[in-house]
mmCIF file of N, CA and C in Angstrom:
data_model
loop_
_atom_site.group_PDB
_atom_site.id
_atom_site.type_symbol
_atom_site.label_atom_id
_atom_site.label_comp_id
_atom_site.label_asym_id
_atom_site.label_seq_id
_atom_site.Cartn_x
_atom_site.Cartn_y
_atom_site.Cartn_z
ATOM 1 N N UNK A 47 15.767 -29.847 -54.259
ATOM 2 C CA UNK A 47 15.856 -30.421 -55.573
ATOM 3 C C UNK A 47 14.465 -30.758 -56.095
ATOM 4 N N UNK A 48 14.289 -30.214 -57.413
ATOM 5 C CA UNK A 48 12.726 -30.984 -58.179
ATOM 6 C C UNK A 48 12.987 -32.441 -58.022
ATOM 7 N N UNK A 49 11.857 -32.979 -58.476
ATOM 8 C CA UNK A 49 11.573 -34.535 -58.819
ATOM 9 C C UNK A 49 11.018 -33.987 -59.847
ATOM 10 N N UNK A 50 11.399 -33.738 -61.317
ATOM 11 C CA UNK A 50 10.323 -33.526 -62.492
ATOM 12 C C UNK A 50 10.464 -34.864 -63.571
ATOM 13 N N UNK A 51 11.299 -35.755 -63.357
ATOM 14 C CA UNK A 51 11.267 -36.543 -64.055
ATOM 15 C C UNK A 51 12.622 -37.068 -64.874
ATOM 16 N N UNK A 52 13.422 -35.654 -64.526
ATOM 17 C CA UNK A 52 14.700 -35.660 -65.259
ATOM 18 C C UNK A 52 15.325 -36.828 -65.127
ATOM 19 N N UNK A 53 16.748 -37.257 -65.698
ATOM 20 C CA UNK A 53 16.983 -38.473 -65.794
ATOM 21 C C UNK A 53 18.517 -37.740 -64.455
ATOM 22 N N UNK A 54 18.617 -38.568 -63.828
ATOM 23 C CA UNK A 54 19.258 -38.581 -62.592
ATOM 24 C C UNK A 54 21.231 -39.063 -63.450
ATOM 25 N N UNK A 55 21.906 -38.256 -63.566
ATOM 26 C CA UNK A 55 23.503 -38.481 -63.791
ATOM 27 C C UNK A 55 24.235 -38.317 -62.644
ATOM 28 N N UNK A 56 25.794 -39.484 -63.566
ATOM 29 C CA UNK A 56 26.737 -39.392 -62.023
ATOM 30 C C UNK A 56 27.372 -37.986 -62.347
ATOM 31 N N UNK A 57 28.298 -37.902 -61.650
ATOM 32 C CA UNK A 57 29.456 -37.258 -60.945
ATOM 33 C C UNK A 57 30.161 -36.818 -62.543
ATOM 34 N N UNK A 58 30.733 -38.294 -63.155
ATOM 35 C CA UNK A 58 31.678 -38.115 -64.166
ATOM 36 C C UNK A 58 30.698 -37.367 -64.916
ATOM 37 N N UNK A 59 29.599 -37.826 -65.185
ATOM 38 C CA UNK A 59 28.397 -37.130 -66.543
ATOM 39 C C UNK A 59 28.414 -36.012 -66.180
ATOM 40 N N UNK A 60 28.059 -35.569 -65.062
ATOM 41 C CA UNK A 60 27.701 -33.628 -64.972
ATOM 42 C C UNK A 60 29.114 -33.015 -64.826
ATOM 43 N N UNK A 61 30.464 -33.624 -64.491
ATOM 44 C CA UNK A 61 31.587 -33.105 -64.761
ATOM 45 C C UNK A 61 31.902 -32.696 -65.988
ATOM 46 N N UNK A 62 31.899 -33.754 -67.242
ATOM 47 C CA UNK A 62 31.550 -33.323 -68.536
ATOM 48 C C UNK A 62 30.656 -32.503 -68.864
ATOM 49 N N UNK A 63 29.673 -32.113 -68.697
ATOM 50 C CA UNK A 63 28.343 -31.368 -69.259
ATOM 51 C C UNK A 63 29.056 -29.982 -68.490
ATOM 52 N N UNK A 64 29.449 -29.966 -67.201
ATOM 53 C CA UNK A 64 30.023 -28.491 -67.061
ATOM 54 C C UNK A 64 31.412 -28.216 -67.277
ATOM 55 N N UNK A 65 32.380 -29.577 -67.644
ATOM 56 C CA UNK A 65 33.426 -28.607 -67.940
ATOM 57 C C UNK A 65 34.607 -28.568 -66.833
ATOM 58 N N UNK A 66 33.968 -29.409 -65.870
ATOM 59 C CA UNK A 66 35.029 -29.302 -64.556
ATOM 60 C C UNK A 66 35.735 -30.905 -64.336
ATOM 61 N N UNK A 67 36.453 -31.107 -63.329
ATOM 62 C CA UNK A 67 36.667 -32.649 -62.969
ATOM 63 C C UNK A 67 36.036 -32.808 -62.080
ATOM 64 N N UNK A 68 35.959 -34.158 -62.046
ATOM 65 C CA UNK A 68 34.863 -35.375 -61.124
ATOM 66 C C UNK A 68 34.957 -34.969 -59.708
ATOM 67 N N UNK A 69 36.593 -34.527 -59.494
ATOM 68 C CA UNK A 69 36.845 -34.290 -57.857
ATOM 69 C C UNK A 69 36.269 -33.240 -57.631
ATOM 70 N N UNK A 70 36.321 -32.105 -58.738
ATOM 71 C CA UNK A 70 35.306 -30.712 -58.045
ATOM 72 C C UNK A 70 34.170 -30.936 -57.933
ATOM 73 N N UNK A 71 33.377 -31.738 -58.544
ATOM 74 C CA UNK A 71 31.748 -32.331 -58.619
ATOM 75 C C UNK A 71 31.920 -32.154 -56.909
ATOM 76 N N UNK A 72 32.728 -33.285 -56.622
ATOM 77 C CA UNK A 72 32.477 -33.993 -54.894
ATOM 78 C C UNK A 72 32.968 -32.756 -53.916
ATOM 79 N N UNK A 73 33.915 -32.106 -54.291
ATOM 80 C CA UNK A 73 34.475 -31.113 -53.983
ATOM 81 C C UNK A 73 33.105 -30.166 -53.291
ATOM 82 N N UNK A 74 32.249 -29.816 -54.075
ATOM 83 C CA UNK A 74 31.594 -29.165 -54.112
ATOM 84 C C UNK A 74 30.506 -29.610 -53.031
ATOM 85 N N UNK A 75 30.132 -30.745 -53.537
ATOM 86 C CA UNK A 75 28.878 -31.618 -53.036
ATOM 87 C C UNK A 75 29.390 -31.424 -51.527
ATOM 88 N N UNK A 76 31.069 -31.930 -50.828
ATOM 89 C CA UNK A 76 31.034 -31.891 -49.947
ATOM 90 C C UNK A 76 31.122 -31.172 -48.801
ATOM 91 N N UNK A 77 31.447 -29.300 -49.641
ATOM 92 C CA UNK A 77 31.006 -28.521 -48.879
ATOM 93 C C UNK A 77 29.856 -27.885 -48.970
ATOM 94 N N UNK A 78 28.882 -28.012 -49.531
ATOM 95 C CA UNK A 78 27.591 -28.142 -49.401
ATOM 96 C C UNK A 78 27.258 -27.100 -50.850
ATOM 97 N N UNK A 79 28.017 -26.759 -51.600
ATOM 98 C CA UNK A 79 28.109 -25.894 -52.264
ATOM 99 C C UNK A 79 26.786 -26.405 -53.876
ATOM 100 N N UNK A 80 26.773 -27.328 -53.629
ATOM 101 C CA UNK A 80 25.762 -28.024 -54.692
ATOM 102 C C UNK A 80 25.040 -28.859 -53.895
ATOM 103 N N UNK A 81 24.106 -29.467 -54.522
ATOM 104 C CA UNK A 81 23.399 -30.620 -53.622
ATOM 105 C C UNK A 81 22.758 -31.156 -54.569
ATOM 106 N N UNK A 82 23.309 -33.166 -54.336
ATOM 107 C CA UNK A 82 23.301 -34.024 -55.221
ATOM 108 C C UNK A 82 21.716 -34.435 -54.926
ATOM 109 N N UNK A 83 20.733 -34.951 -55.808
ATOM 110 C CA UNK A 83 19.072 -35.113 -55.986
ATOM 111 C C UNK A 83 19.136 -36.664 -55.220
ATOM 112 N N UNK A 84 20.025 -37.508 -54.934
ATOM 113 C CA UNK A 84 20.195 -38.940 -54.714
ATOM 114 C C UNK A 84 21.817 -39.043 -54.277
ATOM 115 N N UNK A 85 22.041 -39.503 -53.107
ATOM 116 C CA UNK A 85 23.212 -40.234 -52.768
ATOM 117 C C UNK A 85 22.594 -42.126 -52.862
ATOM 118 N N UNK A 86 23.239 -42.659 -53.198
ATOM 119 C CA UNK A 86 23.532 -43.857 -53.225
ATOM 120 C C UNK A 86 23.643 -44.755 -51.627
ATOM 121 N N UNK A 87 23.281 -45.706 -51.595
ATOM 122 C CA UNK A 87 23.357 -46.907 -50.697
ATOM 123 C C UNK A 87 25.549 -46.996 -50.575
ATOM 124 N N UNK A 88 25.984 -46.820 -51.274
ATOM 125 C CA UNK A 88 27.424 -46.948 -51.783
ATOM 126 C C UNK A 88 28.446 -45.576 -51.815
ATOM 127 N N UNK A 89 27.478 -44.467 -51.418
ATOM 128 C CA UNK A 89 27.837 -43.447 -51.523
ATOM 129 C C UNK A 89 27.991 -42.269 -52.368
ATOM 130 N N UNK A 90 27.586 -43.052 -53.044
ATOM 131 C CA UNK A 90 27.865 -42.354 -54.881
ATOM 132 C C UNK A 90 26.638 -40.898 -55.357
ATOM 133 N N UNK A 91 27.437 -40.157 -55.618
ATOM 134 C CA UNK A 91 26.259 -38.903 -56.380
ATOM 135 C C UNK A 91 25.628 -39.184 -57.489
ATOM 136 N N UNK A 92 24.343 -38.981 -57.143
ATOM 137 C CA UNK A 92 23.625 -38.858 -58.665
ATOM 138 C C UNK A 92 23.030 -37.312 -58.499
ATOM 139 N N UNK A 93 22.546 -36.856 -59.760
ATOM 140 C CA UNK A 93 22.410 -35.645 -59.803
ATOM 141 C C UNK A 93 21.315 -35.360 -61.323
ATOM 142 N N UNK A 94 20.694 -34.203 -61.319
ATOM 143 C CA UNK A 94 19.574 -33.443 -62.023
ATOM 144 C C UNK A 94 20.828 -32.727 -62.761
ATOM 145 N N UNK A 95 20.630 -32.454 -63.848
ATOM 146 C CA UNK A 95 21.425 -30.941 -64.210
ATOM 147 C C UNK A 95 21.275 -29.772 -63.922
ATOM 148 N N UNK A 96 19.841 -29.603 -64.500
ATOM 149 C CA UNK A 96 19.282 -28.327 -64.549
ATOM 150 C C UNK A 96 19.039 -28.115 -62.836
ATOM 151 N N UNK A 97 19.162 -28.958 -62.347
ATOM 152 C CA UNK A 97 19.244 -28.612 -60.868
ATOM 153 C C UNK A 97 20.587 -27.735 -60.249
ATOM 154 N N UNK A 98 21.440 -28.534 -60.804
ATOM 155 C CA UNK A 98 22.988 -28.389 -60.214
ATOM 156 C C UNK A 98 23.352 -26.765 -61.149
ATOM 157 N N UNK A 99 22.768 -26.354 -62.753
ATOM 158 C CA UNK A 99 22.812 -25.242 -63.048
ATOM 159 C C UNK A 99 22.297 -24.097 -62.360
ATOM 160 N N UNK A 100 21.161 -24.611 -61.852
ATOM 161 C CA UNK A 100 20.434 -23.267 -60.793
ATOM 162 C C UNK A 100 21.163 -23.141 -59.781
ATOM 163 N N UNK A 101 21.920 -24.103 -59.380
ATOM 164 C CA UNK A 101 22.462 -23.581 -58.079
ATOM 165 C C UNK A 101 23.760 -23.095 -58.146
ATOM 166 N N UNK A 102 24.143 -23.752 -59.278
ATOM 167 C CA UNK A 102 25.484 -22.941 -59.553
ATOM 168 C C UNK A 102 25.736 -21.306 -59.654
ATOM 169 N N UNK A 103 24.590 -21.158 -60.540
ATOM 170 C CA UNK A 103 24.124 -19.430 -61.024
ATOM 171 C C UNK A 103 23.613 -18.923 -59.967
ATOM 172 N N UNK A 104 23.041 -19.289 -58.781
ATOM 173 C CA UNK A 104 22.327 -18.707 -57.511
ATOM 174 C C UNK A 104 24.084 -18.302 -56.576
ATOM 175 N N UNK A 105 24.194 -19.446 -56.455
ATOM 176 C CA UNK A 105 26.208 -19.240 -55.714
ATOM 177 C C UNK A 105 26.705 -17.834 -56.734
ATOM 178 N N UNK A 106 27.037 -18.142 -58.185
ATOM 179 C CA UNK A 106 27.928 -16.966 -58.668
ATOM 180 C C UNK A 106 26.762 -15.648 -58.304
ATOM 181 N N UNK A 107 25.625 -15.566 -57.906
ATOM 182 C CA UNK A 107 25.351 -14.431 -58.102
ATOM 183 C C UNK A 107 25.318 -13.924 -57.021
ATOM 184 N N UNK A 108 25.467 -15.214 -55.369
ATOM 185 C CA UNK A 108 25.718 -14.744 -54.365
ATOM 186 C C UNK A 108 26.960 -14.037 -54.188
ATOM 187 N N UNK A 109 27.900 -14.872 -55.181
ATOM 188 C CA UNK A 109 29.511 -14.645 -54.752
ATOM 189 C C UNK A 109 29.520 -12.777 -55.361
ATOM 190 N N UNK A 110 28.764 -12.541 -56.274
ATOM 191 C CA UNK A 110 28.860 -11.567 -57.388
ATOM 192 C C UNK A 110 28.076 -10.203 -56.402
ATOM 193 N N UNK A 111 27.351 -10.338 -55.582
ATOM 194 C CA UNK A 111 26.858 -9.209 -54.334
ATOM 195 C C UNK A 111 27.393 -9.100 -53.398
ATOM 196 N N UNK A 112 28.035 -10.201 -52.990
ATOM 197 C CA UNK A 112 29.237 -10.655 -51.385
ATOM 198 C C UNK A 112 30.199 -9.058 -52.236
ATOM 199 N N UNK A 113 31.009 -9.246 -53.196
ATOM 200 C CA UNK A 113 32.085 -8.734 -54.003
ATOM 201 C C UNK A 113 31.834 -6.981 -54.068
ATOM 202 N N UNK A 114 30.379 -7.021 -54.057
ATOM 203 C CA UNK A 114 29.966 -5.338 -54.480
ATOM 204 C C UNK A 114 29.976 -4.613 -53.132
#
């Protein structure tokens, strides 16, 4: 994950911004399929966007050569 300065969102915020629910956020996080910039003392995800977009698009393009 960068440290560029971005402003660090939860779970619910980047669920909205992509479109999915909160449980797939964790869903994800907990099979390693994303990776949150900050876990919490409490457990809680915080997260980059533009972080969690690169890795999203790196996965579909793995999933997208696995397929060919």
């Amino acid at each position: 994950m960068t440290d560029d300065g971005s402003p660090l969102i939860s779970s619910t915020e980047l669920a909205k911004k992509l479109g999915l629910a909160r449980r797939t956020i964790s869903h994800y996080a907990k099979e390693g399929l994303i990776t949150p910039a900050l876990v919490t003392p409490g457990g809680q995800y915080r997260w980059r966007y533009d972080d969690v977009l690169a890795e999203m698009r790196a996965l579909a393009e793995k999933r997208r050569h696995e397929r060919d």
